[in-house]
Short mmCIF file of C-alpha atoms in Angstrom, two decimals:
data_model
loop_
_atom_site.label_atom_id
_atom_site.label_comp_id
_atom_site.label_asym_id
_atom_site.label_seq_id
_atom_site.Cartn_x
_atom_site.Cartn_y
_atom_site.Cartn_z
CA MET A 1 34.98 8.39 1.33
CA LYS A 2 38.36 9.67 2.48
CA ARG A 3 41.21 9.97 -0.02
CA PHE A 4 43.70 7.05 0.02
CA ASN A 5 47.00 7.96 1.73
CA SER A 6 49.83 6.49 -0.38
CA SER A 7 52.34 6.71 2.46
CA ARG A 8 50.71 3.82 4.37
CA ASN A 9 52.60 0.55 4.43
CA PHE A 10 51.81 -2.35 2.13
CA ALA A 11 49.71 -4.18 4.70
CA ALA A 12 47.51 -1.16 5.12
CA LEU A 13 47.29 -0.86 1.35
CA VAL A 14 46.05 -4.44 1.06
CA LEU A 15 43.49 -3.84 3.84
CA VAL A 16 42.18 -0.68 2.25
CA PHE A 17 42.03 -2.33 -1.18
CA THR A 18 40.06 -5.20 0.31
CA MET A 19 37.66 -2.80 1.98
CA LEU A 20 37.20 -0.82 -1.21
CA THR A 21 36.35 -3.93 -3.18
CA MET A 22 33.83 -5.18 -0.61
CA PRO A 23 30.20 -4.03 -0.83
CA LEU A 24 30.06 -0.92 1.31
CA ALA A 25 26.82 -2.02 2.98
CA ALA A 26 28.49 -5.23 4.13
CA ILE A 27 30.98 -3.36 6.32
CA ALA A 28 29.11 -0.24 7.31
CA GLN A 29 25.38 -0.63 7.67
CA THR A 30 23.65 -1.39 10.95
CA GLN A 31 22.99 -5.09 11.39
CA VAL A 32 19.33 -5.96 11.88
CA LYS A 33 18.33 -9.26 13.45
CA ALA A 34 14.81 -10.67 13.21
CA PRO A 35 13.23 -11.17 16.66
CA ARG A 36 12.59 -14.61 18.11
CA ASN A 37 9.45 -16.12 16.61
CA LYS A 38 7.79 -19.40 17.54
CA TYR A 39 5.28 -19.24 14.69
CA LYS A 40 5.65 -20.72 11.23
CA VAL A 41 5.93 -18.52 8.17
CA GLN A 42 2.60 -19.95 7.01
CA ASP A 43 1.00 -18.51 10.16
CA ASP A 44 1.94 -15.03 8.93
CA VAL A 45 0.54 -15.80 5.49
CA LYS A 46 -2.71 -17.15 6.90
CA ALA A 47 -3.20 -14.18 9.25
CA GLY A 48 -2.53 -11.70 6.45
CA ARG A 49 -4.97 -13.43 4.12
CA GLU A 50 -7.75 -13.47 6.72
CA TYR A 51 -7.31 -9.90 7.90
CA SER A 52 -6.89 -8.44 4.42
CA ALA A 53 -10.40 -9.66 3.62
CA GLN A 54 -11.63 -7.87 6.74
CA VAL A 55 -9.69 -4.71 5.91
CA GLU A 56 -11.23 -4.55 2.46
CA LYS A 57 -14.67 -4.94 3.94
CA GLU A 58 -14.12 -2.10 6.41
CA PHE A 59 -12.07 0.39 4.41
CA PRO A 60 -12.74 2.15 1.08
CA ILE A 61 -10.27 0.58 -1.35
CA LEU A 62 -9.69 2.82 -4.36
CA ARG A 63 -10.75 0.95 -7.51
CA ASP A 64 -8.42 2.57 -10.02
CA ALA A 65 -6.39 0.10 -12.07
CA GLU A 66 -3.77 2.57 -13.28
CA SER A 67 -2.97 4.01 -9.84
CA THR A 68 -2.91 0.55 -8.26
CA ALA A 69 -0.57 -0.75 -10.98
CA TYR A 70 1.79 2.14 -10.31
CA LEU A 71 1.81 1.41 -6.57
CA GLU A 72 2.37 -2.29 -7.29
CA GLY A 73 5.38 -1.40 -9.43
CA VAL A 74 7.00 0.61 -6.65
CA GLY A 75 6.16 -2.14 -4.17
CA ARG A 76 7.76 -4.84 -6.33
CA ARG A 77 10.94 -2.81 -6.67
CA LEU A 78 11.17 -2.59 -2.88
CA VAL A 79 10.31 -6.25 -2.27
CA ASN A 80 13.04 -7.29 -4.69
CA ALA A 81 15.48 -5.20 -2.64
CA ILE A 82 14.78 -6.99 0.66
CA PRO A 83 18.08 -8.54 1.83
CA PRO A 84 18.24 -12.29 1.08
CA GLU A 85 18.22 -13.26 4.76
CA PHE A 86 14.77 -11.68 5.15
CA GLN A 87 13.21 -12.92 1.91
CA GLN A 88 10.25 -15.26 2.40
CA PRO A 89 9.11 -16.96 -0.85
CA ALA A 90 5.80 -17.88 0.80
CA PHE A 91 4.90 -14.24 1.48
CA GLN A 92 2.33 -12.76 -0.88
CA TYR A 93 3.10 -9.05 -1.10
CA SER A 94 0.31 -6.93 -2.54
CA PHE A 95 -0.30 -3.19 -2.62
CA LYS A 96 -3.60 -1.31 -2.61
CA ILE A 97 -4.72 2.29 -2.08
CA VAL A 98 -7.16 3.17 0.70
CA ASN A 99 -9.35 6.12 -0.25
CA ALA A 100 -8.64 7.96 3.00
CA ARG A 101 -7.22 11.43 3.56
CA ASP A 102 -4.92 10.59 6.47
CA ILE A 103 -1.18 10.41 5.81
CA ASN A 104 -0.74 6.78 6.76
CA ALA A 105 0.02 3.26 5.56
CA PHE A 106 0.00 -0.20 7.10
CA ALA A 107 0.94 -3.77 6.23
CA LEU A 108 -0.40 -7.12 7.38
CA PRO A 109 1.61 -10.28 8.13
CA GLY A 110 2.57 -12.18 5.02
CA GLY A 111 2.58 -9.18 2.71
CA PRO A 112 -0.73 -7.32 2.08
CA MET A 113 -0.05 -3.57 2.25
CA TYR A 114 -2.43 -0.62 2.18
CA VAL A 115 -1.30 2.93 1.43
CA ASN A 116 -3.68 5.79 2.15
CA ARG A 117 -4.42 8.11 -0.70
CA GLY A 118 -3.43 10.96 1.62
CA MET A 119 0.08 9.53 1.89
CA ILE A 120 0.57 9.56 -1.87
CA GLU A 121 -0.88 13.06 -2.19
CA ALA A 122 1.35 14.43 0.61
CA ALA A 123 4.65 12.93 -0.61
CA LYS A 124 7.00 15.42 -2.27
CA ASN A 125 8.47 12.72 -4.49
CA GLU A 126 8.33 8.98 -5.13
CA GLY A 127 11.17 8.43 -2.66
CA GLU A 128 9.11 9.74 0.25
CA MET A 129 6.22 7.45 -0.60
CA ALA A 130 8.56 4.51 -1.20
CA GLY A 131 10.21 5.18 2.16
CA VAL A 132 6.96 4.64 4.03
CA MET A 133 6.33 1.50 1.99
CA ALA A 134 9.85 0.22 2.75
CA HIS A 135 9.24 0.78 6.46
CA GLU A 136 6.03 -1.25 6.34
CA ILE A 137 7.62 -3.97 4.19
CA SER A 138 10.31 -4.23 6.88
CA HIS A 139 7.70 -5.00 9.55
CA VAL A 140 6.48 -7.82 7.31
CA ALA A 141 9.93 -9.14 6.39
CA LEU A 142 11.02 -9.16 10.05
CA ARG A 143 7.72 -10.88 10.98
CA HIS A 144 7.07 -8.37 13.73
CA ALA A 145 3.38 -9.25 14.18
CA THR A 146 3.97 -12.91 15.02
CA ALA A 147 7.17 -12.04 16.89
CA GLN A 148 5.10 -9.77 19.10
CA ALA A 149 2.63 -12.61 19.64
CA THR A 150 5.60 -14.77 20.66
CA GLN A 151 6.72 -12.19 23.22
CA GLN A 152 3.24 -11.88 24.66
CA SER A 153 2.92 -15.67 25.03
CA ASN A 154 -0.66 -15.47 23.79
CA PRO A 155 -2.31 -17.61 21.10
CA ILE A 156 -1.85 -16.04 17.69
CA ASN A 157 -5.58 -15.83 17.04
CA GLN A 158 -5.99 -13.83 20.27
CA ILE A 159 -3.07 -11.44 19.98
CA LEU A 160 -3.35 -10.81 16.26
CA GLY A 161 -6.56 -8.84 16.30
CA ILE A 162 -6.54 -6.38 13.45
CA GLY A 163 -6.06 -3.53 15.88
CA ALA A 164 -2.82 -5.11 17.06
CA ILE A 165 -1.54 -5.56 13.54
CA LEU A 166 -2.49 -2.04 12.55
CA GLY A 167 -0.60 -0.68 15.52
CA GLY A 168 2.28 -1.10 13.09
CA ALA A 169 0.86 1.55 10.78
CA ILE A 170 3.33 4.31 10.07
CA LEU A 171 1.62 6.51 12.67
CA GLY A 172 1.22 3.71 15.22
CA GLY A 173 -0.36 4.10 18.65
CA GLN A 174 -3.63 6.03 18.81
CA ALA A 175 -3.39 7.14 15.21
CA GLY A 176 -2.65 3.69 13.86
CA ALA A 177 -5.10 1.97 16.15
CA GLN A 178 -7.85 4.34 14.97
CA ILE A 179 -7.79 2.31 11.78
CA GLY A 180 -8.64 -0.85 13.62
CA GLN A 181 -11.30 0.34 16.03
CA THR A 182 -14.22 -1.02 14.05
CA ILE A 183 -12.62 -4.34 13.16
CA TYR A 184 -12.43 -6.72 16.09
CA ALA A 185 -12.71 -3.76 18.43
CA SER A 186 -12.85 -6.04 21.45
CA LEU A 187 -9.37 -7.43 20.78
CA LEU A 188 -6.11 -5.98 22.02
CA VAL A 189 -4.61 -2.94 20.34
CA LEU A 190 -0.87 -3.40 20.71
CA PRO A 191 1.32 -1.04 18.70
CA TYR A 192 4.80 -2.25 17.86
CA SER A 193 7.54 -1.51 20.37
CA ARG A 194 10.18 1.16 19.94
CA GLU A 195 12.66 -1.60 19.19
CA TYR A 196 10.53 -2.94 16.33
CA GLU A 197 9.90 0.53 14.94
CA THR A 198 13.62 1.30 15.01
CA GLN A 199 14.32 -2.00 13.25
CA ALA A 200 11.76 -1.17 10.56
CA ASP A 201 13.28 2.29 10.10
CA THR A 202 16.78 0.81 9.76
CA LEU A 203 15.90 -2.06 7.44
CA GLY A 204 13.59 0.25 5.51
CA ALA A 205 16.49 2.63 4.88
CA GLN A 206 18.63 -0.27 3.69
CA ILE A 207 15.90 -1.54 1.36
CA MET A 208 15.48 1.96 -0.07
CA ALA A 209 19.19 2.26 -0.85
CA ARG A 210 19.26 -1.19 -2.45
CA ALA A 211 16.22 -0.25 -4.58
CA GLY A 212 17.77 2.97 -5.88
CA TYR A 213 16.09 5.46 -3.53
CA ASP A 214 17.58 7.92 -1.05
CA PRO A 215 16.73 6.83 2.53
CA ARG A 216 16.75 10.46 3.60
CA ASP A 217 13.43 10.78 1.80
CA LEU A 218 11.93 8.51 4.48
CA ALA A 219 13.37 10.82 7.13
CA ASN A 220 11.82 13.81 5.37
CA MET A 221 8.46 12.05 5.23
CA PHE A 222 8.50 11.68 9.01
CA LYS A 223 8.80 15.45 9.23
CA THR A 224 5.66 15.77 7.12
CA ILE A 225 3.84 13.18 9.23
CA GLU A 226 4.85 14.96 12.43
CA LYS A 227 3.60 18.28 11.07
CA GLU A 228 0.27 16.87 9.88
CA SER A 229 -0.44 14.64 12.89
CA GLY A 230 0.73 17.01 15.59
CA GLY A 231 2.63 14.15 17.23
CA SER A 232 -0.54 12.05 17.55
CA GLY A 233 -0.70 12.30 21.33
CA PRO A 234 1.02 10.82 24.35
CA GLU A 235 0.40 7.16 23.46
CA TRP A 236 2.00 7.59 20.08
CA LEU A 237 5.02 9.21 21.70
CA SER A 238 5.27 6.52 24.34
CA THR A 239 5.28 3.59 21.92
CA HIS A 240 7.20 5.01 18.96
CA PRO A 241 10.55 6.80 18.69
CA SER A 242 9.87 10.52 18.36
CA PRO A 243 9.75 11.83 14.77
CA GLU A 244 12.83 13.94 15.54
CA ASN A 245 14.79 10.87 16.69
CA ARG A 246 13.61 8.86 13.71
CA TYR A 247 14.70 11.66 11.40
CA GLU A 248 18.17 11.70 12.95
CA ASN A 249 18.50 7.91 13.08
CA ILE A 250 17.51 7.40 9.45
CA ASN A 251 19.85 10.15 8.27
CA ARG A 252 22.64 8.55 10.31
CA GLU A 253 21.94 5.16 8.72
CA SER A 254 21.86 6.78 5.28
CA GLY A 255 25.43 7.91 5.83
CA LEU A 256 26.46 4.27 6.26
CA LEU A 257 24.84 3.08 3.05
CA ARG A 258 25.80 3.14 -0.60
CA VAL A 259 23.17 5.52 -1.93
CA SER A 260 22.87 6.10 -5.65
CA PRO A 261 24.30 9.46 -6.77
CA ASN A 262 21.14 9.82 -8.85
CA PRO A 263 18.39 8.33 -6.65
CA ILE A 264 14.81 7.89 -7.82
CA LYS A 265 12.87 11.05 -7.01
CA ILE A 266 10.26 12.42 -9.39
CA THR A 267 8.97 9.89 -11.91
CA ARG A 268 6.33 10.17 -14.58
CA GLY A 269 4.27 7.49 -12.84
CA PHE A 270 4.41 9.33 -9.52
CA GLU A 271 3.41 12.66 -11.04
CA ARG A 272 0.56 11.13 -13.02
CA THR A 273 -0.77 9.14 -10.06
CA GLN A 274 -0.50 12.00 -7.60
CA SER A 275 -2.21 14.39 -9.99
CA LYS A 276 -4.97 11.87 -10.64
CA LEU A 277 -5.62 11.29 -6.93
CA ARG A 278 -5.61 15.00 -6.10
CA ALA A 279 -8.28 15.57 -8.75
CA LEU A 280 -10.66 13.04 -7.18
CA PRO A 281 -13.45 14.07 -4.80
CA ARG A 282 -12.31 14.74 -1.25
CA ALA A 283 -11.52 11.56 0.65
CA LYS A 284 -12.84 10.92 4.16
CA THR A 285 -10.54 10.64 7.14
CA MET A 286 -10.13 7.31 8.90
CA GLN A 287 -12.06 8.76 11.82
CA GLU A 288 -14.96 9.65 9.52
CA ILE A 289 -14.86 6.19 7.95
CA ASP A 290 -14.85 4.59 11.40
CA ALA A 291 -17.81 6.71 12.53
CA GLU A 292 -19.77 5.85 9.40
CA ASN A 293 -19.04 2.15 9.83
CA LYS A 294 -20.40 2.33 13.36
CA ARG A 295 -23.55 4.10 12.17
CA ASN A 296 -24.00 1.36 9.58
CA GLY A 297 -23.67 -1.31 12.25
CA GLY A 298 -20.22 -2.51 11.26
CA GLY A 299 -18.66 -3.14 7.89
CA ASN A 300 -18.26 -0.49 5.29
CA GLN A 301 -19.98 -2.51 2.60
CA ASN A 302 -16.92 -3.78 0.76
CA GLY A 303 -14.81 -0.71 1.15
CA GLY A 304 -17.27 2.04 0.37
CA GLN A 305 -16.02 2.21 -3.22
CA ASN A 306 -17.86 -0.85 -4.48
CA PRO A 307 -20.69 -2.16 -2.31
CA THR A 308 -21.84 -4.49 -5.10
CA SER A 309 -18.76 -6.73 -5.22
CA SER A 310 -20.59 -9.75 -3.81
CA GLY A 311 -22.71 -10.05 -6.96
CA LYS A 312 -22.20 -12.05 -10.14
CA TYR A 313 -22.64 -10.57 -13.60
CA GLU A 314 -25.06 -12.28 -15.97
CA THR A 315 -25.54 -11.89 -19.71
CA ARG A 316 -29.32 -11.79 -19.52
CA VAL A 317 -30.77 -9.40 -16.94
CA GLU A 318 -34.46 -8.88 -16.17
CA TYR A 319 -35.83 -5.57 -17.46
CA PRO A 320 -37.11 -2.99 -14.93
CA SER A 321 -40.43 -3.89 -13.35
CA ALA A 322 -43.37 -1.59 -14.06
CA ARG A 323 -44.14 -1.79 -10.35
CA THR A 324 -42.15 0.49 -8.10
CA ARG A 325 -41.31 0.70 -4.42
CA ALA A 326 -40.63 3.75 -2.30
CA TYR A 327 -37.16 4.59 -1.05
CA SER A 328 -36.37 7.32 1.48
CA ASN A 329 -33.18 8.48 3.13
CA GLY A 330 -34.05 10.21 6.39
CA ASP A 331 -35.34 13.73 5.96
CA LEU A 332 -33.44 14.43 2.75
CA LEU A 333 -34.69 12.22 -0.06
CA GLN A 334 -37.77 10.36 -1.21
CA MET A 335 -37.99 8.53 -4.52
CA SER A 336 -39.35 5.43 -6.26
CA VAL A 337 -37.35 2.66 -7.94
CA PRO A 338 -38.37 -0.47 -9.88
CA ASP A 339 -39.58 -3.20 -7.58
CA ASN A 340 -37.06 -5.73 -8.93
CA TRP A 341 -34.00 -3.55 -8.21
CA GLN A 342 -31.93 -4.23 -5.12
CA ASP A 343 -30.27 -1.43 -3.17
CA PHE A 344 -26.65 -1.33 -1.94
CA PRO A 345 -25.84 1.48 0.50
CA SER A 346 -22.32 2.86 0.59
CA GLN A 347 -20.66 5.68 2.53
CA SER A 348 -22.27 8.64 0.80
CA GLU A 349 -24.37 7.04 -1.90
CA ILE A 350 -26.69 4.16 -2.72
CA TRP A 351 -26.63 1.89 -5.75
CA PHE A 352 -29.76 0.33 -7.31
CA ALA A 353 -29.46 -2.60 -9.71
CA PRO A 354 -31.32 -5.75 -10.76
CA GLN A 355 -30.00 -9.26 -10.16
CA GLY A 356 -27.16 -10.07 -12.56
CA ALA A 357 -26.24 -6.41 -13.14
CA TYR A 358 -23.86 -5.87 -10.23
CA GLY A 359 -20.48 -7.26 -9.22
CA ASP A 360 -16.90 -6.39 -8.35
CA GLN A 361 -16.69 -3.67 -11.02
CA GLY A 362 -19.88 -1.85 -10.11
CA ILE A 363 -23.18 -1.96 -11.99
CA THR A 364 -23.98 -2.58 -15.64
CA ARG A 365 -27.63 -1.50 -15.34
CA GLY A 366 -29.38 0.62 -12.74
CA ALA A 367 -28.73 3.89 -10.93
CA LEU A 368 -26.36 5.48 -8.45
CA VAL A 369 -27.67 8.19 -6.10
CA GLY A 370 -25.58 10.22 -3.70
CA LEU A 371 -24.04 13.41 -2.34
CA TYR A 372 -20.73 15.05 -3.19
CA LYS A 373 -19.01 17.93 -1.38
CA PRO A 374 -17.58 20.14 -4.13
CA GLN A 375 -14.90 22.78 -3.73
CA ASN A 376 -17.00 25.09 -5.88
CA LYS A 377 -20.52 25.96 -4.83
CA ASN A 378 -22.09 26.85 -8.18
CA LEU A 379 -23.80 24.07 -10.08
CA ALA A 380 -21.71 24.17 -13.25
CA ASP A 381 -18.35 24.02 -11.47
CA ALA A 382 -19.54 21.43 -8.96
CA THR A 383 -20.84 19.27 -11.81
CA ASP A 384 -17.49 19.63 -13.59
CA GLU A 385 -15.75 18.32 -10.47
CA TYR A 386 -18.03 15.34 -10.07
CA VAL A 387 -18.15 14.36 -13.74
CA GLY A 388 -14.36 14.69 -13.86
CA GLY A 389 -14.11 12.20 -11.01
CA ILE A 390 -16.44 9.77 -12.80
CA LEU A 391 -14.31 9.96 -15.95
CA LYS A 392 -11.09 9.41 -14.02
CA GLU A 393 -12.50 6.46 -12.11
CA ASN A 394 -13.97 4.89 -15.27
CA GLY A 395 -11.30 5.37 -17.91
CA TYR A 396 -13.39 3.83 -20.68
CA LEU A 397 -16.08 6.54 -20.49
CA ARG A 398 -16.07 9.78 -22.50
CA GLN A 399 -18.36 12.79 -22.24
CA ASN A 400 -20.44 13.06 -25.41
CA SER A 401 -21.31 16.77 -25.25
CA GLY A 402 -21.85 19.67 -22.90
CA TYR A 403 -24.49 19.83 -20.18
CA THR A 404 -28.21 19.88 -20.84
CA ARG A 405 -30.33 21.99 -18.49
CA THR A 406 -33.16 20.09 -16.78
CA THR A 407 -34.84 19.89 -13.36
CA LEU A 408 -34.71 17.59 -10.32
CA SER A 409 -37.30 17.97 -7.59
CA GLY A 410 -38.25 21.35 -9.05
CA ARG A 411 -34.65 22.64 -8.93
CA THR A 412 -32.33 23.65 -11.72
CA ALA A 413 -30.27 20.64 -12.73
CA TYR A 414 -27.75 19.56 -15.34
CA ALA A 415 -27.53 16.33 -17.33
CA ALA A 416 -24.31 15.01 -18.85
CA ALA A 417 -24.23 12.06 -21.26
CA LEU A 418 -21.23 9.70 -21.04
CA SER A 419 -20.54 6.58 -23.06
CA GLY A 420 -17.88 3.97 -23.72
CA ARG A 421 -17.25 0.25 -24.12
CA SER A 422 -17.85 -1.45 -20.78
CA PRO A 423 -15.03 -3.75 -19.64
CA VAL A 424 -17.70 -5.99 -18.08
CA THR A 425 -20.24 -6.43 -20.88
CA ASN A 426 -17.92 -5.51 -23.77
CA ARG A 427 -20.82 -3.46 -25.10
CA THR A 428 -21.30 0.29 -25.40
CA GLU A 429 -22.51 1.61 -22.07
CA LEU A 430 -24.56 4.78 -21.59
CA ALA A 431 -24.18 6.64 -18.31
CA THR A 432 -26.15 9.84 -17.74
CA VAL A 433 -25.23 12.08 -14.81
CA TYR A 434 -27.92 14.35 -13.31
CA THR A 435 -26.90 16.99 -10.76
CA THR A 436 -28.45 19.71 -8.63
CA MET A 437 -27.36 21.70 -5.57
CA LEU A 438 -28.61 21.29 -2.03
CA ARG A 439 -29.04 24.30 0.22
CA ASP A 440 -25.95 23.39 2.25
CA GLY A 441 -23.73 23.53 -0.85
CA GLN A 442 -23.52 19.77 -1.46
CA LEU A 443 -24.07 18.37 -4.92
CA PHE A 444 -26.89 15.84 -5.24
CA TYR A 445 -26.41 13.43 -8.14
CA ILE A 446 -28.09 10.54 -9.91
CA VAL A 447 -26.24 8.44 -12.47
CA THR A 448 -28.23 6.06 -14.68
CA VAL A 449 -26.39 3.19 -16.37
CA VAL A 450 -27.50 0.85 -19.17
CA PRO A 451 -26.04 -0.93 -22.24
CA GLN A 452 -26.85 1.16 -25.30
CA ASP A 453 -28.70 -1.67 -27.04
CA GLU A 454 -31.04 -2.03 -24.02
CA ALA A 455 -31.66 1.69 -23.47
CA THR A 456 -35.19 1.61 -24.89
CA ALA A 457 -36.24 -0.96 -22.27
CA TYR A 458 -34.87 1.21 -19.45
CA ASN A 459 -35.81 4.74 -20.52
CA SER A 460 -39.26 4.65 -18.96
CA ALA A 461 -37.90 3.39 -15.63
CA PHE A 462 -35.23 6.09 -15.59
CA ARG A 463 -37.77 8.83 -16.38
CA ASN A 464 -40.09 7.64 -13.60
CA LEU A 465 -37.22 7.49 -11.13
CA LEU A 466 -36.11 11.05 -11.93
CA ARG A 467 -39.66 12.41 -11.74
CA SER A 468 -40.20 10.74 -8.36
CA VAL A 469 -37.26 12.46 -6.65
CA ARG A 470 -38.26 14.71 -3.74
CA LEU A 471 -35.50 16.60 -1.96
CA THR A 472 -36.59 17.90 1.43
CA ASP A 473 -33.51 19.75 2.65
#
């Protein structure tokens, strides 16, 4: 702000005083106008509700209550900072983490937002992450999805294929549409126009400033995205403003806004969440998730994190059958499981559980079998990595002691005993992790799960399962 010149006449003094007492944003910031839209607000809400269910079937949603609560907190701060003229009481904003490595995020009409784990891990501070979220919130607040349907003069149920909506992901174009290739792949993939992206950048910067962040952090995040994505190809460049232009435009808008002299940057919640996510096993890319979905004939069984979510927990669960059935996974694994256990394949593992022992928080009885790619190739370090991930994902569990040496399929293996009060059964749960190395450096694991007071009834089934394992790599 320039220093006041006392030599100006009284009229100028009054004008300057008036300007100084007005909210700076009211006289300086770029005015954003929502596009023409023939659809009702409830159409946005309905579309978002329907497609969020599909998204969570296709993509691996991270089931970590603490990290999700942190993201929700940041999201609520931003939503509360949406200018009044763009507030929609009917919108149902929600915020979830996709367990994907790509630096990306997207939002659906009516409010559901999904932030990739890679985005949170790549951000240098909370402001950079919040900037991407503010950009996506702006697409929702301006109702860009249904506005685009209005422009195209197509029925909403035709134009709003998930690929079209996800064209509004922060990467947009090819990179954004990659997210939506499995879901409704036959529908149109229509990334948002340059005009809509510029609007979302501008309103996003304004929301950030109102929420206590520095909009320049959004500009800096675009630099990171550009570096990591390599520009994302000609289609991305043709449908979105270039990262360089976006960087300049957002910084220009920041100069017009009242930005806090002490904006939110590094917070305890951000540091804790970022550290927690970085310690988890390596996440797949969206391309890898898409390829795996196609191999599985479509949906990623409820997000890849929890393929058992369609079940219903019961207090009384049938004990393991003495009869067994064979299970094999290609040329790698052969084993036997109780005949009354159902199997639930996921991206890199399979869950076995009896009726009544599976639901939206995993299994209460049964076994989990899978592969993990560790950073370290020796068994002890690889086991440390995997067990650490289990403990982070299931905060109620604690490791009882060190590792016990055993064997799996004739190979050296480790066993780790974990226990804690299950949030599902409210009883002490025993989880035993068995690990061994494959020849290609991957960690093969089996985790058995049972309430402590039922362990005697399950021990024989667990022993038979472990003895039956044949690894043929």
